[in-house]
């Protein structure tokens, strides 16, 4: 879904009505500015207020907080995600389900480079840079600040200095704006950890195909693990899945965990799925034992009574299995004494 003014009014509806997984394509500018030239700064238009465009941003945030399915935010080629628009779709709103990606030719940040330069690199800073870098400007500045010139020469030097400054200012402004723009590149966003990966438009469709399949498969396993042990959180489950993956593929193929297709094939393989199911049963058993021990308060007598109560509710077949399991715990010396007594 593209977050343009025409679609913002959909968000008073519960976000649970939108089928999972959800893909969001932010606009080129916040609110109404997709229709404006890129050189203009953002100023809320009357239509934003009249159409309640800004208000619907809060509905998006509220919906994303409660959304339980995968959400992918993709900044398309030459798209820009800025200021308030970023806040509305920031993955920190719901990090367990939200992931943000950016095209190699996209941009993102709080303010645009022009605004950054106007605040952080003002006219006085430009003049200091000219004096430091340009020899001709530096010589003229030295003459103006000196005391050897008469009034006429001083007037000429000041005029030359102003002309030189007017000549250099556009070039210095372009360089400073380009430098500020480097802070909004996908590479910089990736370094700051605000996006998950940098994509190319040609391969984006294939990437999201395998990513969606992976998320669906992982969500199924995650639900089974949470049923087995309700205390497990998303981070613990992801770490456990990665450990199982490495144990299956071997440590030399640890890098394949970042390959969505490889993980999907592993999760959907019949033998591997059976192995995962067996591991989940082990976790469920350990969680049950821990729960019984917690309820017993560490008392052996209470634990014994609980075990006896559970045995009484079991079928004869399961009681026999438990008996065999208990016999396997008996030391060999006691077993030999039993045989001698029996003889």
Short mmCIF file of C-alpha atoms in Angstrom, two decimals:
data_model
loop_
_atom_site.label_atom_id
_atom_site.label_comp_id
_atom_site.label_asym_id
_atom_site.label_seq_id
_atom_site.Cartn_x
_atom_site.Cartn_y
_atom_site.Cartn_z
CA UNK A 1 0.00 0.00 0.00
CA UNK A 2 1.29 3.46 -0.89
CA UNK A 3 0.93 6.09 1.83
CA UNK A 4 -0.48 8.92 -0.27
CA UNK A 5 -3.27 11.31 0.77
CA UNK A 6 -5.76 9.30 -1.27
CA UNK A 7 -5.11 6.19 0.88
CA UNK A 8 -4.57 7.76 4.30
CA UNK A 9 -8.29 7.86 5.02
CA UNK A 10 -8.37 4.04 5.06
CA UNK A 11 -6.52 3.86 8.36
CA UNK A 12 -9.38 4.68 10.74
CA UNK A 13 -10.36 1.09 9.89
CA UNK A 14 -8.78 -1.56 12.17
CA UNK A 15 -5.43 -2.53 10.65
CA UNK A 16 -6.25 -6.17 11.36
CA UNK A 17 -8.64 -5.98 8.37
CA UNK A 18 -5.65 -5.61 6.02
CA UNK A 19 -4.50 -9.08 4.88
CA UNK A 20 -1.00 -10.12 5.96
CA UNK A 21 1.74 -9.61 5.12
CA UNK A 22 1.51 -5.84 4.74
CA UNK A 23 3.83 -3.88 2.45
CA UNK A 24 4.05 -0.09 2.80
CA UNK A 25 5.54 2.19 0.15
CA UNK A 26 6.16 5.63 1.70
CA UNK A 27 5.57 8.71 -0.49
CA UNK A 28 8.29 10.91 -1.95
CA UNK A 29 7.41 13.62 0.57
CA UNK A 30 5.37 13.73 3.80
CA UNK A 31 1.61 14.29 3.53
CA UNK A 32 0.67 16.29 0.44
CA UNK A 33 4.17 16.93 -0.84
CA UNK A 34 4.37 14.04 -3.34
CA UNK A 35 2.71 16.58 -5.64
CA UNK A 36 5.34 19.29 -5.00
CA UNK A 37 8.75 19.88 -6.60
CA UNK A 38 11.65 18.30 -4.72
CA UNK A 39 13.33 21.67 -4.21
CA UNK A 40 10.55 22.97 -1.96
CA UNK A 41 10.65 22.48 1.82
CA UNK A 42 7.67 20.78 3.45
CA UNK A 43 4.96 23.14 4.70
CA UNK A 44 1.58 21.63 5.73
CA UNK A 45 -1.02 22.73 3.21
CA UNK A 46 -4.62 23.62 4.07
CA UNK A 47 -5.71 20.45 2.32
CA UNK A 48 -3.69 18.46 4.87
CA UNK A 49 -5.72 19.92 7.69
CA UNK A 50 -9.05 19.93 5.87
CA UNK A 51 -8.63 16.35 4.68
CA UNK A 52 -7.30 15.29 8.09
CA UNK A 53 -4.24 13.79 6.40
CA UNK A 54 -1.96 14.54 9.34
CA UNK A 55 -4.40 13.04 11.83
CA UNK A 56 -4.45 9.70 10.05
CA UNK A 57 -0.74 9.29 10.74
CA UNK A 58 -1.59 8.62 14.38
CA UNK A 59 -4.04 5.92 13.26
CA UNK A 60 -1.24 4.21 11.34
CA UNK A 61 1.02 4.22 14.41
CA UNK A 62 -1.77 2.84 16.64
CA UNK A 63 -2.52 0.11 14.11
CA UNK A 64 1.12 -0.89 13.67
CA UNK A 65 1.64 -1.19 17.42
CA UNK A 66 -1.03 -3.91 17.60
CA UNK A 67 -0.37 -5.57 14.23
CA UNK A 68 0.76 -9.20 14.64
CA UNK A 69 1.76 -10.04 11.07
CA UNK A 70 4.85 -9.16 9.00
CA UNK A 71 5.09 -5.54 7.83
CA UNK A 72 7.62 -4.50 5.16
CA UNK A 73 8.42 -0.85 4.46
CA UNK A 74 10.22 -0.28 1.17
CA UNK A 75 11.53 3.12 0.08
CA UNK A 76 11.38 2.88 -3.76
CA UNK A 77 13.94 4.27 -6.24
CA UNK A 78 14.32 8.06 -5.91
CA UNK A 79 11.84 8.01 -3.02
CA UNK A 80 12.49 10.00 0.13
CA UNK A 81 11.27 9.29 3.64
CA UNK A 82 11.50 12.39 5.84
CA UNK A 83 10.52 13.76 9.23
CA UNK A 84 6.98 13.02 10.32
CA UNK A 85 6.50 10.47 7.55
CA UNK A 86 9.43 8.47 8.95
CA UNK A 87 7.94 8.55 12.45
CA UNK A 88 4.71 7.02 11.17
CA UNK A 89 6.40 3.92 9.71
CA UNK A 90 9.51 3.61 11.90
CA UNK A 91 10.23 -0.10 12.57
CA UNK A 92 10.84 0.76 16.23
CA UNK A 93 7.06 1.03 16.57
CA UNK A 94 6.82 -2.78 16.48
CA UNK A 95 10.30 -4.26 15.87
CA UNK A 96 9.11 -7.87 16.10
CA UNK A 97 7.08 -7.64 12.88
CA UNK A 98 8.29 -4.49 11.08
CA UNK A 99 11.27 -4.33 8.74
CA UNK A 100 12.39 -1.38 6.60
CA UNK A 101 14.31 -1.62 3.32
CA UNK A 102 15.60 1.07 1.01
CA UNK A 103 16.43 1.11 -2.68
CA UNK A 104 19.99 1.96 -3.64
CA UNK A 105 18.80 5.26 -5.18
CA UNK A 106 16.52 6.32 -2.31
CA UNK A 107 17.05 8.79 0.51
CA UNK A 108 15.91 9.04 4.11
CA UNK A 109 16.41 11.31 7.10
CA UNK A 110 14.83 13.81 9.45
CA UNK A 111 15.23 16.86 7.19
CA UNK A 112 16.33 17.40 3.60
CA UNK A 113 19.92 18.37 2.73
CA UNK A 114 18.89 21.95 1.90
CA UNK A 115 17.36 22.36 5.35
CA UNK A 116 20.40 20.77 7.01
CA UNK A 117 22.73 23.20 5.27
CA UNK A 118 20.57 26.19 6.16
CA UNK A 119 20.84 25.23 9.85
CA UNK A 120 24.28 23.67 10.19
CA UNK A 121 26.25 25.55 7.49
CA UNK A 122 25.04 29.14 7.42
CA UNK A 123 26.43 32.11 5.48
CA UNK A 124 29.11 32.87 8.06
CA UNK A 125 30.33 29.26 7.84
CA UNK A 126 30.49 29.53 4.04
CA UNK A 127 32.61 32.68 4.37
CA UNK A 128 35.00 30.92 6.76
CA UNK A 129 35.35 28.03 4.30
CA UNK A 130 36.05 30.46 1.41
CA UNK A 131 38.75 32.22 3.45
CA UNK A 132 40.34 28.88 4.35
CA UNK A 133 40.21 27.26 0.90
CA UNK A 134 40.26 29.97 -1.80
CA UNK A 135 43.62 31.86 -2.04
CA UNK A 136 42.17 34.86 -3.91
CA UNK A 137 39.40 35.36 -1.36
CA UNK A 138 41.90 34.95 1.47
CA UNK A 139 44.21 37.65 0.01
CA UNK A 140 41.33 40.08 -0.44
CA UNK A 141 40.15 39.43 3.11
CA UNK A 142 43.65 40.10 4.44
CA UNK A 143 43.83 43.41 2.56
CA UNK A 144 40.44 44.50 3.88
CA UNK A 145 41.42 43.64 7.44
CA UNK A 146 44.76 45.46 7.07
CA UNK A 147 45.40 49.16 7.77
CA UNK A 148 47.64 50.01 4.79
CA UNK A 149 44.88 50.90 2.33
CA UNK A 150 43.34 54.29 1.77
CA UNK A 151 39.61 54.81 1.57
CA UNK A 152 39.40 54.42 -2.22
CA UNK A 153 41.47 51.21 -2.30
CA UNK A 154 39.51 49.86 0.63
CA UNK A 155 36.25 50.45 -1.27
CA UNK A 156 37.64 48.59 -4.32
CA UNK A 157 38.88 45.64 -2.22
CA UNK A 158 35.52 45.33 -0.46
CA UNK A 159 33.72 45.35 -3.82
CA UNK A 160 36.09 42.69 -5.20
CA UNK A 161 35.61 40.66 -2.02
CA UNK A 162 31.82 40.79 -2.36
CA UNK A 163 32.01 39.85 -6.05
CA UNK A 164 34.32 36.95 -5.26
CA UNK A 165 31.99 35.82 -2.50
CA UNK A 166 28.97 35.96 -4.83
CA UNK A 167 30.92 34.00 -7.43
CA UNK A 168 31.99 31.24 -5.00
CA UNK A 169 28.79 30.94 -2.98
CA UNK A 170 26.76 28.78 -5.44
CA UNK A 171 29.60 26.27 -5.83
CA UNK A 172 30.19 26.08 -2.07
CA UNK A 173 26.48 25.68 -1.46
CA UNK A 174 26.28 22.79 -3.94
CA UNK A 175 29.25 21.07 -2.29
CA UNK A 176 27.80 21.50 1.21
CA UNK A 177 24.40 20.25 0.06
CA UNK A 178 26.00 17.21 -1.57
CA UNK A 179 27.91 16.51 1.63
CA UNK A 180 24.71 16.75 3.68
CA UNK A 181 22.99 14.44 1.19
CA UNK A 182 25.62 11.77 1.90
CA UNK A 183 24.13 11.43 5.39
CA UNK A 184 20.78 10.40 3.86
CA UNK A 185 22.04 7.62 1.56
CA UNK A 186 20.97 4.00 2.09
CA UNK A 187 24.56 3.12 2.99
CA UNK A 188 24.47 5.61 5.85
CA UNK A 189 21.03 4.41 6.97
CA UNK A 190 22.36 0.86 6.96
CA UNK A 191 25.39 1.90 9.03
CA UNK A 192 23.10 3.56 11.59
CA UNK A 193 20.93 0.44 11.80
CA UNK A 194 17.66 2.12 10.80
CA UNK A 195 17.07 -0.16 7.78
CA UNK A 196 17.57 -3.90 7.41
CA UNK A 197 19.07 -4.04 3.93
CA UNK A 198 19.71 -2.16 0.67
CA UNK A 199 17.81 -3.48 -2.35
CA UNK A 200 17.95 -3.09 -6.11
CA UNK A 201 14.67 -2.43 -7.91
CA UNK A 202 15.29 -5.25 -10.41
CA UNK A 203 15.62 -7.92 -7.71
CA UNK A 204 13.28 -6.42 -5.09
CA UNK A 205 10.30 -8.53 -6.15
CA UNK A 206 12.25 -11.78 -5.87
CA UNK A 207 13.72 -10.70 -2.53
CA UNK A 208 10.31 -9.97 -0.99
CA UNK A 209 8.88 -13.22 -2.39
CA UNK A 210 11.37 -15.31 -0.43
CA UNK A 211 11.24 -12.95 2.54
CA UNK A 212 7.47 -13.32 2.85
CA UNK A 213 7.69 -17.12 2.58
CA UNK A 214 10.39 -17.14 5.25
CA UNK A 215 8.35 -14.93 7.59
CA UNK A 216 5.28 -17.14 7.18
CA UNK A 217 7.25 -20.33 7.91
CA UNK A 218 9.06 -18.76 10.86
CA UNK A 219 5.77 -17.44 12.26
CA UNK A 220 4.30 -20.95 12.23
CA UNK A 221 7.28 -22.34 14.15
CA UNK A 222 7.23 -19.37 16.51
CA UNK A 223 3.59 -19.98 17.36
CA UNK A 224 4.32 -23.64 18.11
CA UNK A 225 7.24 -22.68 20.34
CA UNK A 226 5.15 -20.14 22.24
CA UNK A 227 2.52 -22.82 22.84
CA UNK A 228 5.25 -25.16 24.12
CA UNK A 229 6.81 -22.50 26.33
CA UNK A 230 4.90 -19.26 26.85
CA UNK A 231 7.91 -17.57 28.46
CA UNK A 232 9.92 -17.52 25.22
CA UNK A 233 10.11 -14.16 23.47
CA UNK A 234 10.78 -13.29 19.82
CA UNK A 235 14.53 -12.81 20.28
CA UNK A 236 14.98 -16.16 22.05
CA UNK A 237 13.00 -17.96 19.35
CA UNK A 238 15.08 -16.39 16.56
CA UNK A 239 18.31 -17.39 18.32
CA UNK A 240 17.01 -20.93 18.76
CA UNK A 241 15.99 -21.22 15.11
CA UNK A 242 19.40 -19.99 14.02
CA UNK A 243 21.13 -22.54 16.29
CA UNK A 244 19.02 -25.36 14.85
CA UNK A 245 19.81 -24.13 11.33
CA UNK A 246 23.56 -24.10 11.99
CA UNK A 247 23.38 -27.55 13.61
CA UNK A 248 21.61 -28.85 10.49
CA UNK A 249 23.78 -27.16 7.84
CA UNK A 250 27.08 -27.18 9.69
CA UNK A 251 29.18 -24.27 10.99
CA UNK A 252 30.79 -23.69 7.58
CA UNK A 253 27.38 -22.73 6.15
CA UNK A 254 26.45 -20.37 8.96
CA UNK A 255 26.32 -17.50 6.44
CA UNK A 256 23.28 -19.07 4.75
CA UNK A 257 21.11 -17.85 7.63
CA UNK A 258 20.97 -14.49 5.83
CA UNK A 259 19.77 -16.20 2.63
CA UNK A 260 15.95 -16.20 2.71
CA UNK A 261 15.64 -18.93 0.10
CA UNK A 262 18.00 -21.28 1.97
CA UNK A 263 16.08 -20.79 5.22
CA UNK A 264 12.72 -21.38 3.50
CA UNK A 265 13.95 -24.62 1.94
CA UNK A 266 15.24 -25.73 5.34
CA UNK A 267 11.97 -24.94 7.11
CA UNK A 268 9.83 -26.59 4.44
CA UNK A 269 11.92 -29.76 4.12
CA UNK A 270 9.99 -32.76 5.54
CA UNK A 271 12.89 -34.27 7.46
CA UNK A 272 14.05 -30.95 8.85
CA UNK A 273 10.47 -30.06 9.84
CA UNK A 274 10.20 -33.33 11.73
CA UNK A 275 13.46 -32.54 13.51
CA UNK A 276 12.10 -29.11 14.47
CA UNK A 277 8.90 -30.73 15.77
CA UNK A 278 10.95 -33.13 17.91
CA UNK A 279 12.91 -30.21 19.34
CA UNK A 280 9.68 -28.39 20.15
CA UNK A 281 8.43 -31.47 22.03
CA UNK A 282 11.63 -31.51 24.08
CA UNK A 283 11.16 -27.81 24.92
CA UNK A 284 7.55 -28.46 25.88
CA UNK A 285 8.60 -31.31 28.17
CA UNK A 286 11.30 -29.19 29.83
CA UNK A 287 8.84 -26.33 30.32
CA UNK A 288 6.34 -28.71 31.93
CA UNK A 289 8.98 -30.13 34.28
CA UNK A 290 10.05 -26.63 35.23
CA UNK A 291 6.43 -25.65 35.85
CA UNK A 292 5.86 -28.65 38.12
CA UNK A 293 9.05 -27.88 40.04
CA UNK A 294 7.98 -24.24 40.43
CA UNK A 295 4.53 -25.20 41.68
CA UNK A 296 6.08 -27.70 44.08
CA UNK A 297 8.24 -24.95 45.51
CA UNK A 298 11.35 -27.14 45.41
CA UNK A 299 9.85 -29.70 47.76
CA UNK A 300 10.68 -33.30 46.80
CA UNK A 301 7.63 -34.68 48.62
CA UNK A 302 5.29 -32.35 46.76
CA UNK A 303 7.00 -33.19 43.45
CA UNK A 304 6.61 -36.91 44.20
CA UNK A 305 2.91 -36.50 44.94
CA UNK A 306 2.49 -34.58 41.69
CA UNK A 307 4.21 -37.34 39.71
CA UNK A 308 2.06 -40.00 41.38
CA UNK A 309 -1.06 -38.00 40.56
CA UNK A 310 -0.01 -37.74 36.92
CA UNK A 311 0.73 -41.49 36.73
CA UNK A 312 -2.71 -42.34 38.04
CA UNK A 313 -4.30 -40.38 35.20
CA UNK A 314 -2.22 -42.13 32.53
CA UNK A 315 -3.27 -45.15 30.51
CA UNK A 316 -1.73 -48.56 31.24
CA UNK A 317 0.46 -48.30 28.16
CA UNK A 318 1.92 -44.96 29.17
CA UNK A 319 2.43 -46.20 32.74
CA UNK A 320 4.47 -49.03 31.33
CA UNK A 321 6.63 -46.58 29.36
CA UNK A 322 7.21 -44.55 32.51
CA UNK A 323 8.17 -47.70 34.40
CA UNK A 324 10.74 -48.58 31.74
CA UNK A 325 12.12 -45.04 31.87
CA UNK A 326 12.44 -45.19 35.66
CA UNK A 327 14.14 -48.57 35.47
CA UNK A 328 16.76 -47.09 33.16
CA UNK A 329 17.72 -44.67 35.94
CA UNK A 330 18.43 -47.48 38.47
CA UNK A 331 22.21 -48.01 39.02
CA UNK A 332 23.67 -51.32 37.85
CA UNK A 333 24.62 -52.37 41.43
CA UNK A 334 21.01 -52.16 42.60
CA UNK A 335 19.91 -54.09 39.51
CA UNK A 336 22.40 -56.88 40.32
CA UNK A 337 21.12 -57.07 43.90
CA UNK A 338 17.57 -57.41 42.57
CA UNK A 339 18.58 -60.32 40.36
CA UNK A 340 20.33 -62.07 43.27
CA UNK A 341 17.27 -61.69 45.48
CA UNK A 342 15.04 -62.99 42.71
CA UNK A 343 17.26 -66.11 42.33
#
